[in-house]
Backbone as JSON, one array per atom type, in Angstrom:
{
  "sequence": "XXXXXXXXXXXXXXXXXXXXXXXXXXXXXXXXXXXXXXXXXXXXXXXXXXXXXXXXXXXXXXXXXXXXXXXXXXXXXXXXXXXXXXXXXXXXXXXXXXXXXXXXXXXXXXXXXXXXXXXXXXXXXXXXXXXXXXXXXXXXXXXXXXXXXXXXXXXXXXXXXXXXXXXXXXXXXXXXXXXXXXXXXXXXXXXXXXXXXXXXXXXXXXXXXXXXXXXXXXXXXXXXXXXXXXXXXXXXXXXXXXX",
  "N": [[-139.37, -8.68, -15.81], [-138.1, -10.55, -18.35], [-139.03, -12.12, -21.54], [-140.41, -15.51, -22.36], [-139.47, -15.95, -25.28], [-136.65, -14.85, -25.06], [-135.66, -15.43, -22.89], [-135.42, -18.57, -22.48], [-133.08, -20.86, -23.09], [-133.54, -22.37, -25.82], [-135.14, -21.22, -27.46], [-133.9, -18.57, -27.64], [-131.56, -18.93, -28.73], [-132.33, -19.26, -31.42], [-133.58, -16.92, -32.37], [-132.13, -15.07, -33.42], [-131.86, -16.48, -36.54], [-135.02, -16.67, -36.83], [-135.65, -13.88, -37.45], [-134.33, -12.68, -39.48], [-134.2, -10.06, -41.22], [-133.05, -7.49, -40.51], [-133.16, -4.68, -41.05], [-134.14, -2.25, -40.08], [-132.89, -1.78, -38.51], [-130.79, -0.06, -40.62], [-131.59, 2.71, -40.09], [-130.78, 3.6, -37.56], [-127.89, 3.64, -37.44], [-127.27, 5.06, -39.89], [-127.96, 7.37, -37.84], [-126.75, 7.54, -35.89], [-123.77, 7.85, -36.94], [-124.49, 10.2, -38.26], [-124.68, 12.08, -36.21], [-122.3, 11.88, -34.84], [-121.6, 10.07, -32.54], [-119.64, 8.32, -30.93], [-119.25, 7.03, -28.2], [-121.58, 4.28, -27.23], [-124.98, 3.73, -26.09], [-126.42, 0.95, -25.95], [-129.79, -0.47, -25.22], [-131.29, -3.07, -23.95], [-130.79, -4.82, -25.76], [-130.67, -7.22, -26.71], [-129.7, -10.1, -28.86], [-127.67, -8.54, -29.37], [-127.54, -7.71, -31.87], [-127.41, -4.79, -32.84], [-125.54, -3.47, -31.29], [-123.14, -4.93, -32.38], [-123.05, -3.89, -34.92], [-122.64, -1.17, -34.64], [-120.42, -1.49, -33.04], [-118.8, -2.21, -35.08], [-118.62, -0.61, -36.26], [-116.55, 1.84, -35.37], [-117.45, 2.46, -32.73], [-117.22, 2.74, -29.11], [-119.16, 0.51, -27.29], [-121.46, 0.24, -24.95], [-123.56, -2.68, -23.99], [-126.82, -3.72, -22.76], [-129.02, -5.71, -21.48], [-132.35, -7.63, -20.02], [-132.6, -10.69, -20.45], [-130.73, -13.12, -19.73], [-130.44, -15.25, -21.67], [-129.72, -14.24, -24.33], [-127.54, -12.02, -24.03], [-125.92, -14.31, -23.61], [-125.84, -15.6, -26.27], [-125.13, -13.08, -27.7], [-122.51, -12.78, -27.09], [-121.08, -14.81, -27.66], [-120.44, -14.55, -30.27], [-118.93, -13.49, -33.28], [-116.68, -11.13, -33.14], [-117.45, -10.03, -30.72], [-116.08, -9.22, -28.25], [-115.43, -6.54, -28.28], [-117.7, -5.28, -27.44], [-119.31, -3.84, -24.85], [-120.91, -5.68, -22.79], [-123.95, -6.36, -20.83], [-125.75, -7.41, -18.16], [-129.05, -6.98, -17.33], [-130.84, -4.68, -16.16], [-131.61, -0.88, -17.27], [-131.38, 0.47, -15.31], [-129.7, -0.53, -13.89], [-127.0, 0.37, -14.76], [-123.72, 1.08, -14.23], [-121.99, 3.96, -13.5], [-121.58, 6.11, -16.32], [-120.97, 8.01, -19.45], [-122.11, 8.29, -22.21], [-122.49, 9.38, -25.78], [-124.84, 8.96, -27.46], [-127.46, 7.06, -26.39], [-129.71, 4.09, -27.4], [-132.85, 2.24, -27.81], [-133.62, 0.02, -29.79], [-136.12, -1.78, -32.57], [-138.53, -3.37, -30.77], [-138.3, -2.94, -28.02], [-138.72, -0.54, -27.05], [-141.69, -0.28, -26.01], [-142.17, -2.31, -25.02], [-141.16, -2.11, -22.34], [-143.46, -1.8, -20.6], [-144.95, -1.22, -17.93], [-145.68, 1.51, -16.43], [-144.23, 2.47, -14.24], [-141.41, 1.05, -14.52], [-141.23, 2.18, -17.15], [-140.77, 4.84, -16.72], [-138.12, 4.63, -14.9], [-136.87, 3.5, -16.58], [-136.16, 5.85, -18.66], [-135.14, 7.5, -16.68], [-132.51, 6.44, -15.93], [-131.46, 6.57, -18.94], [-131.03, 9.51, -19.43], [-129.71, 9.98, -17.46], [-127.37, 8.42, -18.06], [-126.25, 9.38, -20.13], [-124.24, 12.04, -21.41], [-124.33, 15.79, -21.0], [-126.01, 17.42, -23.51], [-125.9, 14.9, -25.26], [-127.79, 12.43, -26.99], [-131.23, 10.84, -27.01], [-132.54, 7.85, -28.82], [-135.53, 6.28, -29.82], [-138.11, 3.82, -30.9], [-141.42, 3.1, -31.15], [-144.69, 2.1, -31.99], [-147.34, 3.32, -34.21], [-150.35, 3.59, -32.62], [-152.84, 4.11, -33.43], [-152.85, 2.78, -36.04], [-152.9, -0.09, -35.22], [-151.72, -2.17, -35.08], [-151.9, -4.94, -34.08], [-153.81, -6.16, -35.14], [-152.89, -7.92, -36.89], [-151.5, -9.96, -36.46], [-151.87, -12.84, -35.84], [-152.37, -16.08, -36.76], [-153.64, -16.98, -38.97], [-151.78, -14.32, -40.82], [-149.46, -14.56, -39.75], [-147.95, -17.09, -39.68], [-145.6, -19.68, -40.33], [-143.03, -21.87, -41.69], [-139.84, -22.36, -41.12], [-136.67, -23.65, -41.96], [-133.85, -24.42, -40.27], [-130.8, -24.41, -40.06], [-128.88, -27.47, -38.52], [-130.65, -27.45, -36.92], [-133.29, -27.62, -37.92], [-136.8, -28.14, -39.0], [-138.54, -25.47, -37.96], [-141.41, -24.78, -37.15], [-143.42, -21.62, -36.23], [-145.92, -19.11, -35.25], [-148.19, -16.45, -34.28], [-150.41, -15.35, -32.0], [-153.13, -12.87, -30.75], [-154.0, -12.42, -27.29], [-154.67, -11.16, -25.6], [-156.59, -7.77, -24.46], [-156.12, -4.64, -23.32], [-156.88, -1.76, -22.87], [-154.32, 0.15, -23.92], [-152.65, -1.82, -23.87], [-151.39, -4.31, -25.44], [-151.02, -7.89, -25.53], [-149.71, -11.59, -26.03], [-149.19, -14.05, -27.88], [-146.26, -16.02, -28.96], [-145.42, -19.07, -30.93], [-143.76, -22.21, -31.05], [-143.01, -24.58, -32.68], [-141.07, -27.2, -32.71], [-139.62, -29.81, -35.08], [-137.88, -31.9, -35.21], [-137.98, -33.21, -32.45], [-140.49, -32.65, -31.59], [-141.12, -30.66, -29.9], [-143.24, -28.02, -28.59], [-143.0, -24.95, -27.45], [-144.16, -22.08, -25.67], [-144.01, -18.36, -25.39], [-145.0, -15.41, -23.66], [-145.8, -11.9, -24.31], [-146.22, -8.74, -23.92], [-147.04, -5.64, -25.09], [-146.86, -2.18, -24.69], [-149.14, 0.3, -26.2], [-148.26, 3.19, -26.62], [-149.48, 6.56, -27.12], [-148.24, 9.85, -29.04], [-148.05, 11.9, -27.59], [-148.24, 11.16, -24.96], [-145.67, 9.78, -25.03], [-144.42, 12.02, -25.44], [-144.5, 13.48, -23.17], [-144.14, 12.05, -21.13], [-141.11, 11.79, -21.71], [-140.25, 14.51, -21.65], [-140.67, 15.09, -18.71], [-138.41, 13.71, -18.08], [-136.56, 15.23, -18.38], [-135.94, 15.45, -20.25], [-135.7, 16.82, -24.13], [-137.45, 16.82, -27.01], [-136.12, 16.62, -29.72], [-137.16, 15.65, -32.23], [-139.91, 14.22, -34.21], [-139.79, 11.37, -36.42], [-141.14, 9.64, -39.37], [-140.58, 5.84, -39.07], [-138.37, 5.34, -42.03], [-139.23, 2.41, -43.34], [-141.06, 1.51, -42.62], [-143.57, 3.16, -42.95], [-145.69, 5.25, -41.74], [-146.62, 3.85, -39.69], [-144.47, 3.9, -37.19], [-143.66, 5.63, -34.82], [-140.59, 7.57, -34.12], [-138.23, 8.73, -31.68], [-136.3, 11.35, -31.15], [-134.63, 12.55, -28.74], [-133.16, 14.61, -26.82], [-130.46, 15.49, -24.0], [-130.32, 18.28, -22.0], [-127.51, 20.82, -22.67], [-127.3, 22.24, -20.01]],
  "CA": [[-138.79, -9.94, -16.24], [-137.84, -10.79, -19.86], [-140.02, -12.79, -21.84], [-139.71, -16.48, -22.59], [-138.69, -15.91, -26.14], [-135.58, -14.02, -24.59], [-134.77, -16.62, -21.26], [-135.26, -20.15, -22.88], [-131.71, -21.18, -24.3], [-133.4, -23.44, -27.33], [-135.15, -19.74, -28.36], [-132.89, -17.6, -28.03], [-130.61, -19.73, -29.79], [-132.97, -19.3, -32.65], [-133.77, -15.97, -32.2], [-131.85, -14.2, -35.34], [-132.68, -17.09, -37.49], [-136.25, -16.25, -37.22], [-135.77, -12.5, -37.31], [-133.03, -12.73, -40.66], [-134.3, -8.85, -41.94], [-132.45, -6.32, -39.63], [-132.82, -3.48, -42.05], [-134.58, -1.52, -39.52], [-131.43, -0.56, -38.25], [-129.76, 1.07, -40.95], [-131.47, 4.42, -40.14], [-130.14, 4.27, -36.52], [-126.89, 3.18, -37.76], [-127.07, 6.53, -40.0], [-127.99, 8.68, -37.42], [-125.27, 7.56, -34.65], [-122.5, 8.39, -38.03], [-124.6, 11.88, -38.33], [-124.38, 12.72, -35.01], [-120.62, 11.82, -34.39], [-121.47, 9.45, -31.36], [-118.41, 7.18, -30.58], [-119.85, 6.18, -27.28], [-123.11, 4.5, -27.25], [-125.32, 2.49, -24.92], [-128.11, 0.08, -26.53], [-130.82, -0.87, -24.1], [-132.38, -3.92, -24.71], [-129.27, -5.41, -26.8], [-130.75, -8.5, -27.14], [-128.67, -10.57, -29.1], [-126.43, -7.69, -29.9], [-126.97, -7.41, -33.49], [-127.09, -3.38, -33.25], [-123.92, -3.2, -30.94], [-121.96, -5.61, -33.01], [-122.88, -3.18, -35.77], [-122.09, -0.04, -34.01], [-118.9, -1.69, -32.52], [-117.8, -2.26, -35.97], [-118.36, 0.89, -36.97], [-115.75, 1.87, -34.37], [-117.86, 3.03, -31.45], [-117.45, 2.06, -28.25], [-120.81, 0.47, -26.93], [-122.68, -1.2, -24.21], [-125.16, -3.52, -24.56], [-127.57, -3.68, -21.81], [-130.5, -6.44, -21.18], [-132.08, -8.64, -18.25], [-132.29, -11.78, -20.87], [-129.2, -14.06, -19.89], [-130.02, -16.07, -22.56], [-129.24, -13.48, -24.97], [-126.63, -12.34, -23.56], [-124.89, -15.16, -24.09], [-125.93, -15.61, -27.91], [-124.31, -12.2, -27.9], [-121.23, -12.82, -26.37], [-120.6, -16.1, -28.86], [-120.89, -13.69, -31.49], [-117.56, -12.42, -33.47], [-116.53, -9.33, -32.79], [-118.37, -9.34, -29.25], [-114.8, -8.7, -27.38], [-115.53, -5.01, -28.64], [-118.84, -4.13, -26.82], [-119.44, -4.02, -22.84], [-122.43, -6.65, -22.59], [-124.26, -6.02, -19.24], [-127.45, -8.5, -17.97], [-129.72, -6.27, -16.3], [-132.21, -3.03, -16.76], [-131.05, 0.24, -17.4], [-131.17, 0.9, -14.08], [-128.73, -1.46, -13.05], [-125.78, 0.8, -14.66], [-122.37, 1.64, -13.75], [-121.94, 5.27, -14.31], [-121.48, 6.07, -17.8], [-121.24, 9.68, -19.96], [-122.46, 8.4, -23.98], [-122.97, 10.58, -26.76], [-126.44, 8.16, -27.55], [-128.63, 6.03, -26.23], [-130.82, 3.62, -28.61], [-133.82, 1.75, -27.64], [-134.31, -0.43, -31.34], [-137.87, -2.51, -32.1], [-139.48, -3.44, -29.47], [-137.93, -2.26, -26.71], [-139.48, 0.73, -25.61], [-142.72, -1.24, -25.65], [-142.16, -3.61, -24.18], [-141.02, -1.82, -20.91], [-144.48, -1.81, -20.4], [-145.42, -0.69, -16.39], [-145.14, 3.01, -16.24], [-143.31, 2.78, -13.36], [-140.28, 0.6, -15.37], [-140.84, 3.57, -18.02], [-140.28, 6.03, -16.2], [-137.07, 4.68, -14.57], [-135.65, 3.49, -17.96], [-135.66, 7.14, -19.15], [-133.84, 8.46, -15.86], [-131.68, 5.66, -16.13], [-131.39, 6.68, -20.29], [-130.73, 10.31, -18.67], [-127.98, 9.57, -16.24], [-126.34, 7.77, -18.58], [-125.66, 10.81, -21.7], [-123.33, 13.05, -21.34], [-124.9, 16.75, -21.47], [-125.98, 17.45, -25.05], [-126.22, 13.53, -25.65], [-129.16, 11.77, -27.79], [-131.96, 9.21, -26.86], [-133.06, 7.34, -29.73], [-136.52, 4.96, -29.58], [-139.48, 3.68, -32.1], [-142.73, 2.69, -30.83], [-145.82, 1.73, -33.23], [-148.52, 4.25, -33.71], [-151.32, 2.69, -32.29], [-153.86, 4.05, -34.76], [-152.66, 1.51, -37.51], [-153.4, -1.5, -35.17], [-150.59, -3.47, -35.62], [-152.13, -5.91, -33.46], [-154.7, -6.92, -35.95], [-152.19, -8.46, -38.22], [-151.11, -10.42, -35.06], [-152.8, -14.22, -35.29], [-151.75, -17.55, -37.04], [-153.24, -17.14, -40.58], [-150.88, -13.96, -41.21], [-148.06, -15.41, -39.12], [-147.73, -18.54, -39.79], [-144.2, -19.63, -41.14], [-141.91, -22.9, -41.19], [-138.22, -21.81, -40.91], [-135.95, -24.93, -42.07], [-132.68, -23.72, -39.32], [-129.15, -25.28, -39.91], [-128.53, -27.38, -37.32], [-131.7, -27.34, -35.52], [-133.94, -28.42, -38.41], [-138.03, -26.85, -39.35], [-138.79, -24.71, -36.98], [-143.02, -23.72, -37.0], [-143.88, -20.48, -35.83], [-147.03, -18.17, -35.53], [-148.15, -15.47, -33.18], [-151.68, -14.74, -31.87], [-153.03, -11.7, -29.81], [-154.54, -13.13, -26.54], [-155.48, -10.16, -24.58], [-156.31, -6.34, -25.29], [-156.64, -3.78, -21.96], [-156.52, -0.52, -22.61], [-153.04, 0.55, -24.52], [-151.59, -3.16, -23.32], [-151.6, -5.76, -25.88], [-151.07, -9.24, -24.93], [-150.07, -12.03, -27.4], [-148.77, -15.5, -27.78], [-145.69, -16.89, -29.74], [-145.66, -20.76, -30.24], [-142.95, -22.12, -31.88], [-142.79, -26.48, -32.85], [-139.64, -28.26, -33.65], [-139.8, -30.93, -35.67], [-136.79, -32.35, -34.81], [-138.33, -33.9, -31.45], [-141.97, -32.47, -31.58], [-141.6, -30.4, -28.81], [-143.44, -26.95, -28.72], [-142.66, -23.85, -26.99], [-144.47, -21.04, -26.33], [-143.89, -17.11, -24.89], [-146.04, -14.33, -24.03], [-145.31, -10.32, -24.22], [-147.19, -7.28, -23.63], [-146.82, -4.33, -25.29], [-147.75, -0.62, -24.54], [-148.64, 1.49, -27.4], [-148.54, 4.58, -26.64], [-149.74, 7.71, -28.04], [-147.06, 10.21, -29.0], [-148.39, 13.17, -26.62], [-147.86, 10.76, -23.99], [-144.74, 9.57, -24.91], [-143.12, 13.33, -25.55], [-144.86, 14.35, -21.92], [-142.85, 11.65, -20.35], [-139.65, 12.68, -22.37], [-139.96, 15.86, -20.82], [-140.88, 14.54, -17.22], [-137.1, 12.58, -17.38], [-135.5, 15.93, -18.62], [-135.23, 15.52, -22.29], [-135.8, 17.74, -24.7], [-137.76, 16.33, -28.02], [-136.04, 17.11, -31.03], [-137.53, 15.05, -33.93], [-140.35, 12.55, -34.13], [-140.29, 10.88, -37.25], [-141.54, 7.8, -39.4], [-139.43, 4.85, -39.84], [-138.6, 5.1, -43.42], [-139.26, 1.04, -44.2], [-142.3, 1.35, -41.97], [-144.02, 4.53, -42.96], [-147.55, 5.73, -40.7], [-146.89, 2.77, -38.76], [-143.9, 3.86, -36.21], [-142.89, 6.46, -34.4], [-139.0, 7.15, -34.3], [-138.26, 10.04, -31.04], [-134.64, 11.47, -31.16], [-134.46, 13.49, -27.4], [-131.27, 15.18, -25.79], [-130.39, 15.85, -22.71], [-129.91, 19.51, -22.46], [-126.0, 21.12, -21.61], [-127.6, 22.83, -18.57]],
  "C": [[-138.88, -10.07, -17.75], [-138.93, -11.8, -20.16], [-139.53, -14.43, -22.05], [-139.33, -16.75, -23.5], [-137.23, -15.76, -26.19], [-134.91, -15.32, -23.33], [-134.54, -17.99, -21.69], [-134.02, -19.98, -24.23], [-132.09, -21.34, -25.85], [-134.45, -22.06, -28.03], [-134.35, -19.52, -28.42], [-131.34, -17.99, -28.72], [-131.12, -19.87, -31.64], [-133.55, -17.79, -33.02], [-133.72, -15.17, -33.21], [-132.35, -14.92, -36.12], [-133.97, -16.91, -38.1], [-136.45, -15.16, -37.38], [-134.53, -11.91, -38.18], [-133.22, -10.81, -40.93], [-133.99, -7.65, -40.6], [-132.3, -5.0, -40.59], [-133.16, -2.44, -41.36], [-133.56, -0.46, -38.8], [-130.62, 0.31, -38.68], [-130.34, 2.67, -40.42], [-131.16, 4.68, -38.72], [-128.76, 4.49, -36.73], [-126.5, 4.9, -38.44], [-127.09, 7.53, -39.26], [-126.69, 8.76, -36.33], [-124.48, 8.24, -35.39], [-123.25, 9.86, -37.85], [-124.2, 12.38, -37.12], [-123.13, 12.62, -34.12], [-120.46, 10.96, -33.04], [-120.65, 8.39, -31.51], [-118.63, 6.71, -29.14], [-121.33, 5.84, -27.36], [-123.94, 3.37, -26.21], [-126.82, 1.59, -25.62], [-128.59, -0.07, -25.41], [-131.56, -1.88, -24.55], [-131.34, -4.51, -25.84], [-130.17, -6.61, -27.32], [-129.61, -9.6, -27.61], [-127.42, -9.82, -29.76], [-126.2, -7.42, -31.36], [-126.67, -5.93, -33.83], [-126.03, -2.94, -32.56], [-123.05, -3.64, -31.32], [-121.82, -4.74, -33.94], [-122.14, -1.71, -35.46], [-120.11, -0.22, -33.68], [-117.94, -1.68, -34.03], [-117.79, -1.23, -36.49], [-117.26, 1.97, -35.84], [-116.53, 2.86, -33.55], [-117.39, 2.19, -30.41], [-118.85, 1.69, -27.24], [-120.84, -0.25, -25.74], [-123.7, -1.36, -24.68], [-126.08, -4.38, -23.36], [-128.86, -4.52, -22.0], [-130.56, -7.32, -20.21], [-132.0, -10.29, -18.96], [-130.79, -12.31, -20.87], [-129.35, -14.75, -21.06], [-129.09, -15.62, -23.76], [-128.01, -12.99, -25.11], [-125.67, -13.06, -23.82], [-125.1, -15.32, -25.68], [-125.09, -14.28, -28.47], [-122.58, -11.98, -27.66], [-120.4, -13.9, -27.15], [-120.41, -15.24, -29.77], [-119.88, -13.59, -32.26], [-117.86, -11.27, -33.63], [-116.79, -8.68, -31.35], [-117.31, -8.64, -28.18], [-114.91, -7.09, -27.13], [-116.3, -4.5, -27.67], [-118.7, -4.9, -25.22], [-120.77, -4.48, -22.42], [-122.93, -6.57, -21.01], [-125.52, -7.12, -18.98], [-128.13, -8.33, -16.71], [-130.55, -5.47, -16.88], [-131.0, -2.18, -16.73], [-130.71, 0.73, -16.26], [-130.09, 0.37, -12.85], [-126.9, -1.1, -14.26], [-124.56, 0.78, -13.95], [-122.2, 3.19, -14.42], [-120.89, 5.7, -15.94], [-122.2, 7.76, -18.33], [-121.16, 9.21, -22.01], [-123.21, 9.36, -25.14], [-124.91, 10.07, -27.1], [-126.63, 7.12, -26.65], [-129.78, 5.04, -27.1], [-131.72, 2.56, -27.59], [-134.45, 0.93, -29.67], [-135.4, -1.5, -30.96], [-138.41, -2.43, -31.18], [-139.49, -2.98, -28.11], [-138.71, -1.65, -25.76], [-140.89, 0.34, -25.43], [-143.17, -2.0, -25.04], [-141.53, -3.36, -22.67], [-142.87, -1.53, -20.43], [-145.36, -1.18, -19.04], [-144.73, 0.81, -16.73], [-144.0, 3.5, -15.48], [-141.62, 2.62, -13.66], [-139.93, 1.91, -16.39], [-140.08, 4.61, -17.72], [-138.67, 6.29, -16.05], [-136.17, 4.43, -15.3], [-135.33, 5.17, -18.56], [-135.13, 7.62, -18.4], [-132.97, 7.65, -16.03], [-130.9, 6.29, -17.77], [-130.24, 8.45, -19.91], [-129.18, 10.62, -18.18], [-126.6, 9.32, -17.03], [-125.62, 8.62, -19.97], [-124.86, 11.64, -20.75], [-124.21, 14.13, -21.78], [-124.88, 16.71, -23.09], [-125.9, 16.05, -25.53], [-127.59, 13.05, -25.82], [-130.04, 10.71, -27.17], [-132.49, 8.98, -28.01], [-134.13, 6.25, -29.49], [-137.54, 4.58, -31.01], [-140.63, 3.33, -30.64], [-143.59, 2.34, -31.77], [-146.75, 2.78, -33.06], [-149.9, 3.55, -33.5], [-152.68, 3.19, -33.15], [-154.29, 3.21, -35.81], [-152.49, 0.32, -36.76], [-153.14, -2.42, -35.59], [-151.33, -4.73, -35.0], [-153.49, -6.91, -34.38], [-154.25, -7.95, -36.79], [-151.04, -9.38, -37.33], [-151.9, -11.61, -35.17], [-152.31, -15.45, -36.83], [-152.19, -17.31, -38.83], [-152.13, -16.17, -41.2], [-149.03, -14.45, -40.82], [-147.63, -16.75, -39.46], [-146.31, -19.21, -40.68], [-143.31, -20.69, -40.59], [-140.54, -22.65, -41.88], [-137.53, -23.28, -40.98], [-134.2, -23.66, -41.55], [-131.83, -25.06, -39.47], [-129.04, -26.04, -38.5], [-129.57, -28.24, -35.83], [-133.08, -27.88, -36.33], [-135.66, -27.21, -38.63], [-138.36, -26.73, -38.13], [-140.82, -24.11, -37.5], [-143.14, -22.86, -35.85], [-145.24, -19.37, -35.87], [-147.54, -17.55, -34.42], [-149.36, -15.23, -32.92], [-152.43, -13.68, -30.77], [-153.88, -12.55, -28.41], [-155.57, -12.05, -25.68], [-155.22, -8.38, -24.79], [-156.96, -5.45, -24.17], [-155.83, -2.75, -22.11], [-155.53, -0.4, -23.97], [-152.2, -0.79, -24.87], [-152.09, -4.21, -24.63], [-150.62, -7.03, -25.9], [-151.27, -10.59, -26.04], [-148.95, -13.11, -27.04], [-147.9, -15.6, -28.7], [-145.67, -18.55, -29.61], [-144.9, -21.25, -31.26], [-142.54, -23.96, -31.68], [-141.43, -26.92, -33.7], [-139.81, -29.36, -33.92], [-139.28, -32.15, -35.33], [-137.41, -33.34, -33.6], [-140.06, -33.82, -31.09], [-142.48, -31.33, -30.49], [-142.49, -28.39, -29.39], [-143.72, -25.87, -27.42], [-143.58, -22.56, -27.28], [-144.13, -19.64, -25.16], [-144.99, -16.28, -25.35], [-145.35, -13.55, -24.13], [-146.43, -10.01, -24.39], [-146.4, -6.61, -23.68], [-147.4, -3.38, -24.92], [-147.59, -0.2, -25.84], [-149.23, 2.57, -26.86], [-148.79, 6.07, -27.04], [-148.41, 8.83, -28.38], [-147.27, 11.72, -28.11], [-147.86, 12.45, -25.66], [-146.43, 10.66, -23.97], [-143.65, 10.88, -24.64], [-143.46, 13.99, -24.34], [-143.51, 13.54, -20.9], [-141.03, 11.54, -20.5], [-138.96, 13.94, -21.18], [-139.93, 15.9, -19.41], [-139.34, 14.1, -16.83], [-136.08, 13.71, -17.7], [-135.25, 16.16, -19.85], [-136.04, 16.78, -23.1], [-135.96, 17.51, -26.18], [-137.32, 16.84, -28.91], [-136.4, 17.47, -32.55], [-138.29, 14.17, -33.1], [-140.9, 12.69, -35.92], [-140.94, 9.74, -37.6], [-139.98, 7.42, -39.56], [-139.65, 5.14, -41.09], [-138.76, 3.87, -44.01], [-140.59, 1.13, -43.35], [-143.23, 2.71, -42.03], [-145.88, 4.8, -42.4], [-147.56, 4.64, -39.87], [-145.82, 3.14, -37.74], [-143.49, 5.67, -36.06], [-141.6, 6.35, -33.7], [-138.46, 8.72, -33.17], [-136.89, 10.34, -30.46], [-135.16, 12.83, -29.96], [-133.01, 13.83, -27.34], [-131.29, 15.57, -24.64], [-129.94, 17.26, -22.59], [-128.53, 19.4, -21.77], [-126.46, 21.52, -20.24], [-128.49, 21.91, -18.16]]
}
């Protein structure tokens, strides 16, 4: 199930606003152009900001997630006519042969149950065309992003067109194992009301991650850093072999 950042309309109606710096994308954005993919399938679309981009870069895309709310924030969008918006898991395809696959931010993290893992990468799989790319990040869990996770670094009032100051700040709640567990809480001024969502992430090591790569068929090419996030993410470009 999606989180309640992602399902509640009066988020996800606020969603980009609070999340203005999409720069993270240009280096998928470059690699789709390197790698000549004109079909592509996001996972985890969210509000579609990396398939609106893709679409305008004339690919043809889907954009795959189980948040309806989103979804629809994506579908308002201009330009959205272009991409093939779906509101479901990966696993809830229509057969499909794309040059890539992307998984951007949080995504692959946030599939969290092994079992979901698993079936997003056959799902990821299924859906390439032989010789077709998966693209993901993750965080390296060494650098303990989660420390930098709680209300004095977070803390931030967003004045939103429309909708008026928005307070925001994030704190970790619970830490088992790999899984961390963490609170958004987000007060509108406007009426007083406040809102909050959990998530749980996996971080996973990158042995693990390139074992279960190989478990779904793929065939690790590259793991780099993000270049705006450097020792803090891992970035794992797979293919599906021709045979």
């Amino acid at each position: 199930m999606a989180d309640e950042i992602f399902t509640h309309p009066r988020l996800a109606a606020i969603y980009d606003a609070l999340e203005p710096d999409r720069s993270d994308l240009d280096a998928y954005l470059d690699l789709a152009r390197r790698l000549g993919a004109r079909k592509v399938l996001d996972i985890g679309c969210g509000t579609g900001v990396f398939a609106l981009l893709l679409a305008a870069d004339g690919a043809e895309v889907v954009g795959v997630d189980p948040a309806a709310a989103l979804i629809e924030v994506a579908r308002a969008k201009p330009g959205s006519d272009r991409v093939e918006w779906i509101c479901g898991d990966a696993t809830a395809l229509p057969p499909l042969q794309v040059d890539l696959a992307t998984m951007t931010a949080n995504v692959a993290q946030a599939i969290a149950a092994p079992a979901a893992w698993r079936s997003t990468l056959s799902a990821a799989h299924r859906a390439l065309r032989p010789g077709g790319h998966l693209v993901f990040e993750t965080r390296v869990p060494a650098a303990r992003a989660w420390e930098r996770w709680n209300r004095a670094d977070s803390y931030a009032v967003t004045a939103l067109a429309g909708v008026g100051a928005v307070e925001s700040w994030v704190e970790v709640i619970d830490i088992d194992g790999p899984l961390v567990t963490f609170r958004w809480t987000y007060g509108f001024a406007v009426d007083g009301a406040v809102l909050t969502s959990d998530s749980t992430l996996r971080f996973r090591e990158r042995d693990e991650v390139e074992a279960d790569l190989a478990a779904s068929g793929f065939a690790v090419q590259e793991v780099r850093d993000a270049p705006d996030r450097p020792g803090r993410e891992f970035i794992f470009l797979a293919r599906r072999p021709e045979q």
